[in-house]
């Protein structure tokens, strides 16, 4: 039967037009990107407003421009951008460095409440899932590259340091996802905004974001170890406040990247995540892993090494 790698066009959630890598089989086009040197493919599915993988998004003319296809166009395109970042900057082939499939599902709803749109995005251990957002708190979350980068970095973390998603290791897990979500976005857009989720958070309000890396306290996160927020290690308590206390290592990252830049920071953070951090690493262990990584790459007592020592000391760690 006929089949071929094709390039189509798509309209994103925010109304932009993107060129996307698609796959044609017997006259039907699907969101399957087979252009990467992977064993698998980058594929994007429509969950049909359920908690499910759903069905791969297809189109008859290779122009994915319908309203329902917009979130899929963004999830698909941005997954490719994030794949390219980890391959080109760190020579990592997909989240597991084995070239595994990168699967995304959009129009996903909360398994515990299928009655309304989901204000959430996640890596569920095997794939990325994106809610549509309720239109007030969020619009469709795959529309934001830093969100897609954040979610795929959860997969990288799971297949490397595997930081436990609770307390300090969980806040580090969150912080590393924010760090690489931000770095990927800055590399693609050409400038850094130090914000997470700004393109999808509160579509009715301009200028705000889900989190700020440069000023975590702007959105209710601590930016110093003295202000670590003790929350119950339960789902209700966000597993000890992993999305709250990530502000502390996020601020340390801002201090570091503001001194030595995003590229060097990305190299040091990637090495720490994949070579030194482990599932129970605490904030102090992250500081030490980053110091060791900076020494490995740029030398002991270099500008990079000192930026890390200073960046963490400024938030009360080390
Ligand atoms: C929106 C949202 C809700 C709950 C968990 C996450 C999560 O992935 O931890 C989440 O996504 C983000 O934080 C992305 C970066 C904006
Ligand atoms: Ca951003
Ligand atoms: Zn996260």
Short mmCIF file of N, CA and C in Angstrom, two decimals, residues 13 64 70 103 118 129-130 262:
data_model
loop_
_atom_site.label_atom_id
_atom_site.label_comp_id
_atom_site.label_asym_id
_atom_site.label_seq_id
_atom_site.Cartn_x
_atom_site.Cartn_y
_atom_site.Cartn_z
N UNK A 13 -3.51 26.44 18.80
CA UNK A 13 -4.56 26.93 19.71
C UNK A 13 -4.64 28.46 19.67
N UNK A 64 -4.31 20.49 9.03
CA UNK A 64 -4.96 20.22 10.33
C UNK A 64 -5.41 21.55 10.91
N UNK A 70 -6.58 21.82 16.86
CA UNK A 70 -5.58 22.84 17.24
C UNK A 70 -4.65 22.39 18.36
N UNK A 103 4.45 9.84 22.78
CA UNK A 103 3.01 9.83 22.56
C UNK A 103 2.37 10.97 23.36
N UNK A 118 -10.27 19.73 31.67
CA UNK A 118 -9.21 19.48 32.67
C UNK A 118 -8.18 20.59 32.63
N UNK A 129 -0.17 13.83 28.58
CA UNK A 129 -1.60 14.09 28.47
C UNK A 129 -1.85 15.58 28.71
N UNK A 130 -2.77 16.15 27.94
CA UNK A 130 -3.09 17.57 28.06
C UNK A 130 -4.59 17.78 28.15
N UNK A 262 22.06 30.49 29.78
CA UNK A 262 21.19 29.29 29.74
C UNK A 262 21.90 28.08 29.15
#
